[in-house]
JSON list of C-alpha atoms in Angstrom, two decimals:
[
{"chain": "C", "resi": 250, "resn": "UNK", "atom": "CA", "xyz": [0.16, 0.02, -0.13]},
{"chain": "C", "resi": 251, "resn": "UNK", "atom": "CA", "xyz": [0.77, 3.52, -0.60]},
{"chain": "C", "resi": 252, "resn": "UNK", "atom": "CA", "xyz": [1.20, 5.74, 2.03]},
{"chain": "C", "resi": 253, "resn": "UNK", "atom": "CA", "xyz": [1.60, 9.31, 2.19]},
{"chain": "C", "resi": 254, "resn": "UNK", "atom": "CA", "xyz": [2.10, 11.62, 5.10]},
{"chain": "C", "resi": 255, "resn": "UNK", "atom": "CA", "xyz": [0.51, 15.35, 4.12]},
{"chain": "C", "resi": 256, "resn": "UNK", "atom": "CA", "xyz": [2.99, 17.16, 6.22]},
{"chain": "C", "resi": 257, "resn": "UNK", "atom": "CA", "xyz": [6.59, 18.76, 5.95]},
{"chain": "C", "resi": 258, "resn": "UNK", "atom": "CA", "xyz": [6.87, 18.60, 9.42]},
{"chain": "C", "resi": 259, "resn": "UNK", "atom": "CA", "xyz": [10.50, 16.63, 10.40]},
{"chain": "C", "resi": 260, "resn": "UNK", "atom": "CA", "xyz": [8.78, 15.50, 14.00]},
{"chain": "C", "resi": 261, "resn": "UNK", "atom": "CA", "xyz": [5.50, 13.79, 11.96]},
{"chain": "C", "resi": 262, "resn": "UNK", "atom": "CA", "xyz": [7.86, 12.15, 10.02]},
{"chain": "C", "resi": 263, "resn": "UNK", "atom": "CA", "xyz": [9.36, 10.68, 12.62]},
{"chain": "C", "resi": 264, "resn": "UNK", "atom": "CA", "xyz": [6.77, 9.88, 14.43]},
{"chain": "C", "resi": 265, "resn": "UNK", "atom": "CA", "xyz": [4.85, 8.11, 11.80]},
{"chain": "C", "resi": 266, "resn": "UNK", "atom": "CA", "xyz": [8.10, 5.72, 11.47]},
{"chain": "C", "resi": 267, "resn": "UNK", "atom": "CA", "xyz": [6.74, 4.32, 14.47]},
{"chain": "C", "resi": 268, "resn": "UNK", "atom": "CA", "xyz": [3.73, 2.99, 12.44]},
{"chain": "C", "resi": 269, "resn": "UNK", "atom": "CA", "xyz": [5.11, 2.34, 9.05]},
{"chain": "C", "resi": 270, "resn": "UNK", "atom": "CA", "xyz": [8.51, 1.80, 8.00]},
{"chain": "C", "resi": 271, "resn": "UNK", "atom": "CA", "xyz": [7.78, 3.10, 4.29]},
{"chain": "C", "resi": 272, "resn": "UNK", "atom": "CA", "xyz": [5.87, 6.36, 3.17]},
{"chain": "C", "resi": 273, "resn": "UNK", "atom": "CA", "xyz": [6.45, 8.86, 0.94]},
{"chain": "C", "resi": 274, "resn": "UNK", "atom": "CA", "xyz": [5.76, 13.02, 2.60]},
{"chain": "C", "resi": 275, "resn": "UNK", "atom": "CA", "xyz": [3.86, 15.02, 0.12]},
{"chain": "C", "resi": 276, "resn": "UNK", "atom": "CA", "xyz": [3.15, 18.17, 1.79]},
{"chain": "C", "resi": 277, "resn": "UNK", "atom": "CA", "xyz": [-0.37, 20.13, 1.25]},
{"chain": "C", "resi": 278, "resn": "UNK", "atom": "CA", "xyz": [0.01, 23.87, 0.44]},
{"chain": "C", "resi": 279, "resn": "UNK", "atom": "CA", "xyz": [-3.17, 24.56, 0.94]},
{"chain": "C", "resi": 280, "resn": "UNK", "atom": "CA", "xyz": [-3.86, 28.36, 2.61]},
{"chain": "C", "resi": 281, "resn": "UNK", "atom": "CA", "xyz": [-4.85, 27.59, 6.11]},
{"chain": "C", "resi": 282, "resn": "UNK", "atom": "CA", "xyz": [-8.55, 28.90, 6.54]},
{"chain": "C", "resi": 283, "resn": "UNK", "atom": "CA", "xyz": [-10.95, 28.23, 8.92]},
{"chain": "C", "resi": 284, "resn": "UNK", "atom": "CA", "xyz": [-14.48, 29.51, 8.96]},
{"chain": "C", "resi": 285, "resn": "UNK", "atom": "CA", "xyz": [-15.48, 32.03, 11.63]},
{"chain": "C", "resi": 286, "resn": "UNK", "atom": "CA", "xyz": [-17.70, 30.23, 13.21]},
{"chain": "C", "resi": 287, "resn": "UNK", "atom": "CA", "xyz": [-16.16, 27.47, 13.57]},
{"chain": "C", "resi": 288, "resn": "UNK", "atom": "CA", "xyz": [-15.47, 26.39, 17.41]},
{"chain": "C", "resi": 289, "resn": "UNK", "atom": "CA", "xyz": [-11.75, 27.08, 18.23]},
{"chain": "C", "resi": 290, "resn": "UNK", "atom": "CA", "xyz": [-11.08, 23.08, 19.17]},
{"chain": "C", "resi": 291, "resn": "UNK", "atom": "CA", "xyz": [-12.48, 21.94, 16.07]},
{"chain": "C", "resi": 292, "resn": "UNK", "atom": "CA", "xyz": [-9.81, 24.11, 13.77]},
{"chain": "C", "resi": 293, "resn": "UNK", "atom": "CA", "xyz": [-7.10, 21.85, 13.60]},
{"chain": "C", "resi": 294, "resn": "UNK", "atom": "CA", "xyz": [-9.12, 19.00, 12.65]},
{"chain": "C", "resi": 295, "resn": "UNK", "atom": "CA", "xyz": [-10.94, 20.90, 10.33]},
{"chain": "C", "resi": 296, "resn": "UNK", "atom": "CA", "xyz": [-7.90, 22.15, 8.45]},
{"chain": "C", "resi": 297, "resn": "UNK", "atom": "CA", "xyz": [-6.21, 18.47, 8.76]},
{"chain": "C", "resi": 298, "resn": "UNK", "atom": "CA", "xyz": [-8.95, 17.15, 6.44]},
{"chain": "C", "resi": 299, "resn": "UNK", "atom": "CA", "xyz": [-8.49, 20.37, 3.91]},
{"chain": "C", "resi": 300, "resn": "UNK", "atom": "CA", "xyz": [-4.89, 19.23, 4.02]},
{"chain": "C", "resi": 301, "resn": "UNK", "atom": "CA", "xyz": [-5.19, 15.48, 3.38]},
{"chain": "C", "resi": 302, "resn": "UNK", "atom": "CA", "xyz": [-7.96, 15.87, 0.68]},
{"chain": "C", "resi": 303, "resn": "UNK", "atom": "CA", "xyz": [-5.81, 18.55, -1.05]},
{"chain": "C", "resi": 304, "resn": "UNK", "atom": "CA", "xyz": [-3.50, 15.75, -1.53]},
{"chain": "C", "resi": 305, "resn": "UNK", "atom": "CA", "xyz": [-5.96, 12.76, -1.61]},
{"chain": "C", "resi": 306, "resn": "UNK", "atom": "CA", "xyz": [-7.66, 13.93, -5.25]},
{"chain": "C", "resi": 307, "resn": "UNK", "atom": "CA", "xyz": [-4.27, 13.39, -6.68]},
{"chain": "C", "resi": 308, "resn": "UNK", "atom": "CA", "xyz": [-3.78, 10.24, -5.34]},
{"chain": "C", "resi": 309, "resn": "UNK", "atom": "CA", "xyz": [-7.23, 8.31, -4.61]},
{"chain": "C", "resi": 310, "resn": "UNK", "atom": "CA", "xyz": [-5.19, 4.90, -4.14]},
{"chain": "C", "resi": 311, "resn": "UNK", "atom": "CA", "xyz": [-3.19, 5.79, -1.33]},
{"chain": "C", "resi": 312, "resn": "UNK", "atom": "CA", "xyz": [-3.59, 6.31, 2.09]},
{"chain": "C", "resi": 313, "resn": "UNK", "atom": "CA", "xyz": [-3.26, 9.95, 3.13]},
{"chain": "C", "resi": 314, "resn": "UNK", "atom": "CA", "xyz": [-2.53, 10.79, 6.41]},
{"chain": "C", "resi": 315, "resn": "UNK", "atom": "CA", "xyz": [-3.07, 14.87, 7.15]},
{"chain": "C", "resi": 316, "resn": "UNK", "atom": "CA", "xyz": [-2.56, 16.16, 10.94]},
{"chain": "C", "resi": 317, "resn": "UNK", "atom": "CA", "xyz": [-3.09, 19.95, 12.42]},
{"chain": "C", "resi": 318, "resn": "UNK", "atom": "CA", "xyz": [-1.44, 20.76, 15.93]},
{"chain": "C", "resi": 319, "resn": "UNK", "atom": "CA", "xyz": [-3.05, 23.72, 17.84]},
{"chain": "C", "resi": 320, "resn": "UNK", "atom": "CA", "xyz": [-2.06, 25.33, 21.28]},
{"chain": "C", "resi": 321, "resn": "UNK", "atom": "CA", "xyz": [-5.03, 27.04, 22.24]},
{"chain": "C", "resi": 322, "resn": "UNK", "atom": "CA", "xyz": [-5.37, 29.06, 25.65]},
{"chain": "C", "resi": 323, "resn": "UNK", "atom": "CA", "xyz": [-7.92, 30.90, 27.01]},
{"chain": "C", "resi": 324, "resn": "UNK", "atom": "CA", "xyz": [-10.24, 30.51, 23.81]},
{"chain": "C", "resi": 325, "resn": "UNK", "atom": "CA", "xyz": [-7.51, 31.39, 21.28]},
{"chain": "C", "resi": 326, "resn": "UNK", "atom": "CA", "xyz": [-5.14, 29.29, 18.94]},
{"chain": "C", "resi": 327, "resn": "UNK", "atom": "CA", "xyz": [-1.30, 30.55, 19.07]},
{"chain": "C", "resi": 328, "resn": "UNK", "atom": "CA", "xyz": [0.35, 29.81, 15.78]},
{"chain": "C", "resi": 329, "resn": "UNK", "atom": "CA", "xyz": [3.56, 29.77, 15.16]},
{"chain": "C", "resi": 330, "resn": "UNK", "atom": "CA", "xyz": [5.22, 32.73, 16.25]},
{"chain": "C", "resi": 331, "resn": "UNK", "atom": "CA", "xyz": [6.18, 35.44, 13.33]},
{"chain": "C", "resi": 332, "resn": "UNK", "atom": "CA", "xyz": [8.95, 37.11, 15.41]},
{"chain": "C", "resi": 333, "resn": "UNK", "atom": "CA", "xyz": [10.75, 37.52, 18.60]},
{"chain": "C", "resi": 334, "resn": "UNK", "atom": "CA", "xyz": [8.26, 39.90, 19.92]},
{"chain": "C", "resi": 335, "resn": "UNK", "atom": "CA", "xyz": [5.28, 37.92, 19.39]},
{"chain": "C", "resi": 336, "resn": "UNK", "atom": "CA", "xyz": [7.19, 34.35, 20.83]},
{"chain": "C", "resi": 337, "resn": "UNK", "atom": "CA", "xyz": [7.97, 36.48, 23.65]},
{"chain": "C", "resi": 338, "resn": "UNK", "atom": "CA", "xyz": [4.44, 37.59, 24.03]},
{"chain": "C", "resi": 339, "resn": "UNK", "atom": "CA", "xyz": [3.49, 33.68, 23.81]},
{"chain": "C", "resi": 340, "resn": "UNK", "atom": "CA", "xyz": [5.75, 32.49, 26.55]},
{"chain": "C", "resi": 341, "resn": "UNK", "atom": "CA", "xyz": [4.46, 35.00, 28.53]},
{"chain": "C", "resi": 342, "resn": "UNK", "atom": "CA", "xyz": [0.57, 34.17, 27.89]},
{"chain": "C", "resi": 343, "resn": "UNK", "atom": "CA", "xyz": [1.79, 30.18, 28.66]},
{"chain": "C", "resi": 344, "resn": "UNK", "atom": "CA", "xyz": [3.51, 31.31, 31.80]},
{"chain": "C", "resi": 345, "resn": "UNK", "atom": "CA", "xyz": [2.04, 29.81, 34.87]},
{"chain": "C", "resi": 346, "resn": "UNK", "atom": "CA", "xyz": [-0.75, 28.45, 33.14]},
{"chain": "C", "resi": 347, "resn": "UNK", "atom": "CA", "xyz": [-2.74, 25.29, 31.66]},
{"chain": "C", "resi": 348, "resn": "UNK", "atom": "CA", "xyz": [-3.14, 25.29, 27.83]},
{"chain": "C", "resi": 349, "resn": "UNK", "atom": "CA", "xyz": [-4.47, 22.59, 25.23]},
{"chain": "C", "resi": 350, "resn": "UNK", "atom": "CA", "xyz": [-2.49, 21.02, 22.09]},
{"chain": "C", "resi": 351, "resn": "UNK", "atom": "CA", "xyz": [-5.09, 19.53, 19.80]},
{"chain": "C", "resi": 352, "resn": "UNK", "atom": "CA", "xyz": [-3.75, 17.42, 17.08]},
{"chain": "C", "resi": 353, "resn": "UNK", "atom": "CA", "xyz": [-6.51, 17.10, 14.33]},
{"chain": "C", "resi": 354, "resn": "UNK", "atom": "CA", "xyz": [-6.14, 13.96, 12.47]},
{"chain": "C", "resi": 355, "resn": "UNK", "atom": "CA", "xyz": [-7.44, 12.57, 8.83]},
{"chain": "C", "resi": 356, "resn": "UNK", "atom": "CA", "xyz": [-7.22, 9.43, 6.90]},
{"chain": "C", "resi": 357, "resn": "UNK", "atom": "CA", "xyz": [-8.13, 9.40, 3.38]},
{"chain": "C", "resi": 358, "resn": "UNK", "atom": "CA", "xyz": [-8.39, 6.06, 1.19]},
{"chain": "C", "resi": 359, "resn": "UNK", "atom": "CA", "xyz": [-10.30, 5.25, -1.48]},
{"chain": "C", "resi": 360, "resn": "UNK", "atom": "CA", "xyz": [-13.16, 7.82, -1.54]},
{"chain": "C", "resi": 361, "resn": "UNK", "atom": "CA", "xyz": [-13.02, 7.30, 2.29]},
{"chain": "C", "resi": 362, "resn": "UNK", "atom": "CA", "xyz": [-12.27, 9.26, 5.28]},
{"chain": "C", "resi": 363, "resn": "UNK", "atom": "CA", "xyz": [-12.34, 9.73, 8.65]},
{"chain": "C", "resi": 364, "resn": "UNK", "atom": "CA", "xyz": [-10.75, 12.44, 11.54]},
{"chain": "C", "resi": 365, "resn": "UNK", "atom": "CA", "xyz": [-10.64, 12.93, 14.46]},
{"chain": "C", "resi": 366, "resn": "UNK", "atom": "CA", "xyz": [-8.83, 14.93, 17.13]},
{"chain": "C", "resi": 367, "resn": "UNK", "atom": "CA", "xyz": [-6.95, 14.25, 20.50]},
{"chain": "C", "resi": 368, "resn": "UNK", "atom": "CA", "xyz": [-6.56, 16.87, 23.15]},
{"chain": "C", "resi": 369, "resn": "UNK", "atom": "CA", "xyz": [-3.47, 16.86, 25.76]},
{"chain": "C", "resi": 370, "resn": "UNK", "atom": "CA", "xyz": [-3.32, 19.79, 28.40]},
{"chain": "C", "resi": 371, "resn": "UNK", "atom": "CA", "xyz": [0.26, 20.91, 29.82]},
{"chain": "C", "resi": 372, "resn": "UNK", "atom": "CA", "xyz": [0.33, 23.46, 32.37]},
{"chain": "C", "resi": 373, "resn": "UNK", "atom": "CA", "xyz": [3.57, 25.52, 32.39]},
{"chain": "C", "resi": 374, "resn": "UNK", "atom": "CA", "xyz": [5.80, 26.47, 35.45]},
{"chain": "C", "resi": 375, "resn": "UNK", "atom": "CA", "xyz": [5.52, 30.46, 36.07]},
{"chain": "C", "resi": 376, "resn": "UNK", "atom": "CA", "xyz": [8.36, 31.94, 34.09]},
{"chain": "C", "resi": 377, "resn": "UNK", "atom": "CA", "xyz": [11.00, 34.38, 34.71]},
{"chain": "C", "resi": 378, "resn": "UNK", "atom": "CA", "xyz": [11.46, 36.74, 32.14]},
{"chain": "C", "resi": 379, "resn": "UNK", "atom": "CA", "xyz": [15.31, 35.51, 31.57]},
{"chain": "C", "resi": 380, "resn": "UNK", "atom": "CA", "xyz": [13.92, 32.18, 30.74]},
{"chain": "C", "resi": 381, "resn": "UNK", "atom": "CA", "xyz": [11.60, 33.68, 28.56]},
{"chain": "C", "resi": 382, "resn": "UNK", "atom": "CA", "xyz": [14.62, 35.59, 26.79]},
{"chain": "C", "resi": 383, "resn": "UNK", "atom": "CA", "xyz": [16.83, 33.05, 26.72]},
{"chain": "C", "resi": 384, "resn": "UNK", "atom": "CA", "xyz": [14.56, 30.92, 25.18]},
{"chain": "C", "resi": 385, "resn": "UNK", "atom": "CA", "xyz": [12.94, 33.69, 22.67]},
{"chain": "C", "resi": 386, "resn": "UNK", "atom": "CA", "xyz": [16.66, 33.85, 21.32]},
{"chain": "C", "resi": 387, "resn": "UNK", "atom": "CA", "xyz": [17.42, 30.38, 20.16]},
{"chain": "C", "resi": 388, "resn": "UNK", "atom": "CA", "xyz": [15.73, 29.58, 16.87]},
{"chain": "C", "resi": 389, "resn": "UNK", "atom": "CA", "xyz": [13.58, 26.91, 18.76]},
{"chain": "C", "resi": 390, "resn": "UNK", "atom": "CA", "xyz": [9.87, 28.88, 19.07]},
{"chain": "C", "resi": 391, "resn": "UNK", "atom": "CA", "xyz": [9.70, 29.81, 15.15]},
{"chain": "C", "resi": 392, "resn": "UNK", "atom": "CA", "xyz": [8.46, 26.36, 13.58]},
{"chain": "C", "resi": 393, "resn": "UNK", "atom": "CA", "xyz": [6.08, 25.00, 16.40]},
{"chain": "C", "resi": 394, "resn": "UNK", "atom": "CA", "xyz": [2.64, 26.47, 17.18]},
{"chain": "C", "resi": 395, "resn": "UNK", "atom": "CA", "xyz": [2.65, 27.97, 20.62]},
{"chain": "C", "resi": 396, "resn": "UNK", "atom": "CA", "xyz": [6.09, 28.91, 20.14]},
{"chain": "C", "resi": 397, "resn": "UNK", "atom": "CA", "xyz": [7.38, 25.76, 22.13]},
{"chain": "C", "resi": 398, "resn": "UNK", "atom": "CA", "xyz": [8.65, 22.35, 21.01]},
{"chain": "C", "resi": 399, "resn": "UNK", "atom": "CA", "xyz": [8.60, 20.17, 24.49]},
{"chain": "C", "resi": 400, "resn": "UNK", "atom": "CA", "xyz": [11.06, 17.87, 23.05]},
{"chain": "C", "resi": 401, "resn": "UNK", "atom": "CA", "xyz": [13.42, 20.11, 23.40]},
{"chain": "C", "resi": 402, "resn": "UNK", "atom": "CA", "xyz": [14.36, 23.24, 25.91]},
{"chain": "C", "resi": 403, "resn": "UNK", "atom": "CA", "xyz": [10.47, 23.76, 25.73]},
{"chain": "C", "resi": 404, "resn": "UNK", "atom": "CA", "xyz": [10.45, 21.03, 28.07]},
{"chain": "C", "resi": 405, "resn": "UNK", "atom": "CA", "xyz": [12.35, 22.85, 30.94]},
{"chain": "C", "resi": 406, "resn": "UNK", "atom": "CA", "xyz": [8.89, 25.18, 31.07]},
{"chain": "C", "resi": 407, "resn": "UNK", "atom": "CA", "xyz": [6.50, 22.13, 31.63]},
{"chain": "C", "resi": 408, "resn": "UNK", "atom": "CA", "xyz": [4.74, 21.33, 35.32]},
{"chain": "C", "resi": 409, "resn": "UNK", "atom": "CA", "xyz": [2.72, 18.74, 34.12]},
{"chain": "C", "resi": 410, "resn": "UNK", "atom": "CA", "xyz": [0.98, 17.05, 31.26]},
{"chain": "C", "resi": 411, "resn": "UNK", "atom": "CA", "xyz": [-2.49, 15.35, 31.02]},
{"chain": "C", "resi": 412, "resn": "UNK", "atom": "CA", "xyz": [-2.95, 13.25, 28.00]},
{"chain": "C", "resi": 413, "resn": "UNK", "atom": "CA", "xyz": [-0.72, 11.91, 25.12]},
{"chain": "C", "resi": 414, "resn": "UNK", "atom": "CA", "xyz": [3.08, 13.30, 25.03]},
{"chain": "C", "resi": 415, "resn": "UNK", "atom": "CA", "xyz": [3.28, 12.64, 21.36]},
{"chain": "C", "resi": 416, "resn": "UNK", "atom": "CA", "xyz": [0.41, 14.42, 20.73]},
{"chain": "C", "resi": 417, "resn": "UNK", "atom": "CA", "xyz": [2.21, 17.73, 22.00]},
{"chain": "C", "resi": 418, "resn": "UNK", "atom": "CA", "xyz": [5.07, 16.89, 19.66]},
{"chain": "C", "resi": 419, "resn": "UNK", "atom": "CA", "xyz": [2.51, 16.80, 16.86]},
{"chain": "C", "resi": 420, "resn": "UNK", "atom": "CA", "xyz": [1.45, 13.16, 15.56]},
{"chain": "C", "resi": 421, "resn": "UNK", "atom": "CA", "xyz": [-1.05, 11.12, 18.36]},
{"chain": "C", "resi": 422, "resn": "UNK", "atom": "CA", "xyz": [0.80, 8.08, 17.29]},
{"chain": "C", "resi": 423, "resn": "UNK", "atom": "CA", "xyz": [-1.06, 5.26, 19.55]},
{"chain": "C", "resi": 424, "resn": "UNK", "atom": "CA", "xyz": [-4.14, 6.56, 18.57]},
{"chain": "C", "resi": 425, "resn": "UNK", "atom": "CA", "xyz": [-3.64, 7.00, 15.06]},
{"chain": "C", "resi": 426, "resn": "UNK", "atom": "CA", "xyz": [-2.33, 3.40, 14.60]},
{"chain": "C", "resi": 427, "resn": "UNK", "atom": "CA", "xyz": [-5.35, 2.21, 16.58]},
{"chain": "C", "resi": 428, "resn": "UNK", "atom": "CA", "xyz": [-7.67, 4.54, 13.82]},
{"chain": "C", "resi": 429, "resn": "UNK", "atom": "CA", "xyz": [-5.59, 2.95, 10.42]},
{"chain": "C", "resi": 430, "resn": "UNK", "atom": "CA", "xyz": [-6.18, -0.48, 11.78]},
{"chain": "C", "resi": 431, "resn": "UNK", "atom": "CA", "xyz": [-10.01, 0.00, 12.02]},
{"chain": "C", "resi": 432, "resn": "UNK", "atom": "CA", "xyz": [-10.36, 2.37, 9.17]},
{"chain": "C", "resi": 433, "resn": "UNK", "atom": "CA", "xyz": [-8.40, 0.33, 6.83]},
{"chain": "C", "resi": 434, "resn": "UNK", "atom": "CA", "xyz": [-10.62, -2.94, 8.18]},
{"chain": "C", "resi": 435, "resn": "UNK", "atom": "CA", "xyz": [-13.52, -0.43, 7.10]},
{"chain": "C", "resi": 436, "resn": "UNK", "atom": "CA", "xyz": [-12.40, -0.25, 3.40]},
{"chain": "C", "resi": 437, "resn": "UNK", "atom": "CA", "xyz": [-11.35, -3.95, 3.49]},
{"chain": "C", "resi": 438, "resn": "UNK", "atom": "CA", "xyz": [-7.91, -3.74, 3.57]}
]
């Protein structure tokens, strides 16, 4: 079976290799737009489906897997920081609080699709200005939703996690494996 990951994320690629030995990476290049009336918690799954479908129309006989991860605090999505000031603002918002990391996943195979979301609560310690400044002056925050990577120095800020660690990294591998198995069984594979 031809398997395609519709994401350019090196972290997702590494995590998907826990499930499959062989797959291709063909990133989607859709404009990430969500309808205004869509609940914030549903945005990652909506975008995952849009990314997956964009690739799936070109590769109908392949299993296409698309994902989108959002960091959500106080009902607001924190995207990738645009610059140092934006990263600093995000770290201050997360400091001493609990936020949600939601990854939406979509599977598409032979004109059938299935989607789901996984949510993990992450609590940060209260951060000092010095900790924030040191972090935002590294390259780490700028390619990650919410401006931090738990798999690197961002781990130093985490007080507790309630849920799937790998979901925070960008791919809830254990749930994804089970969803893929069930989806392929439904499609006769």
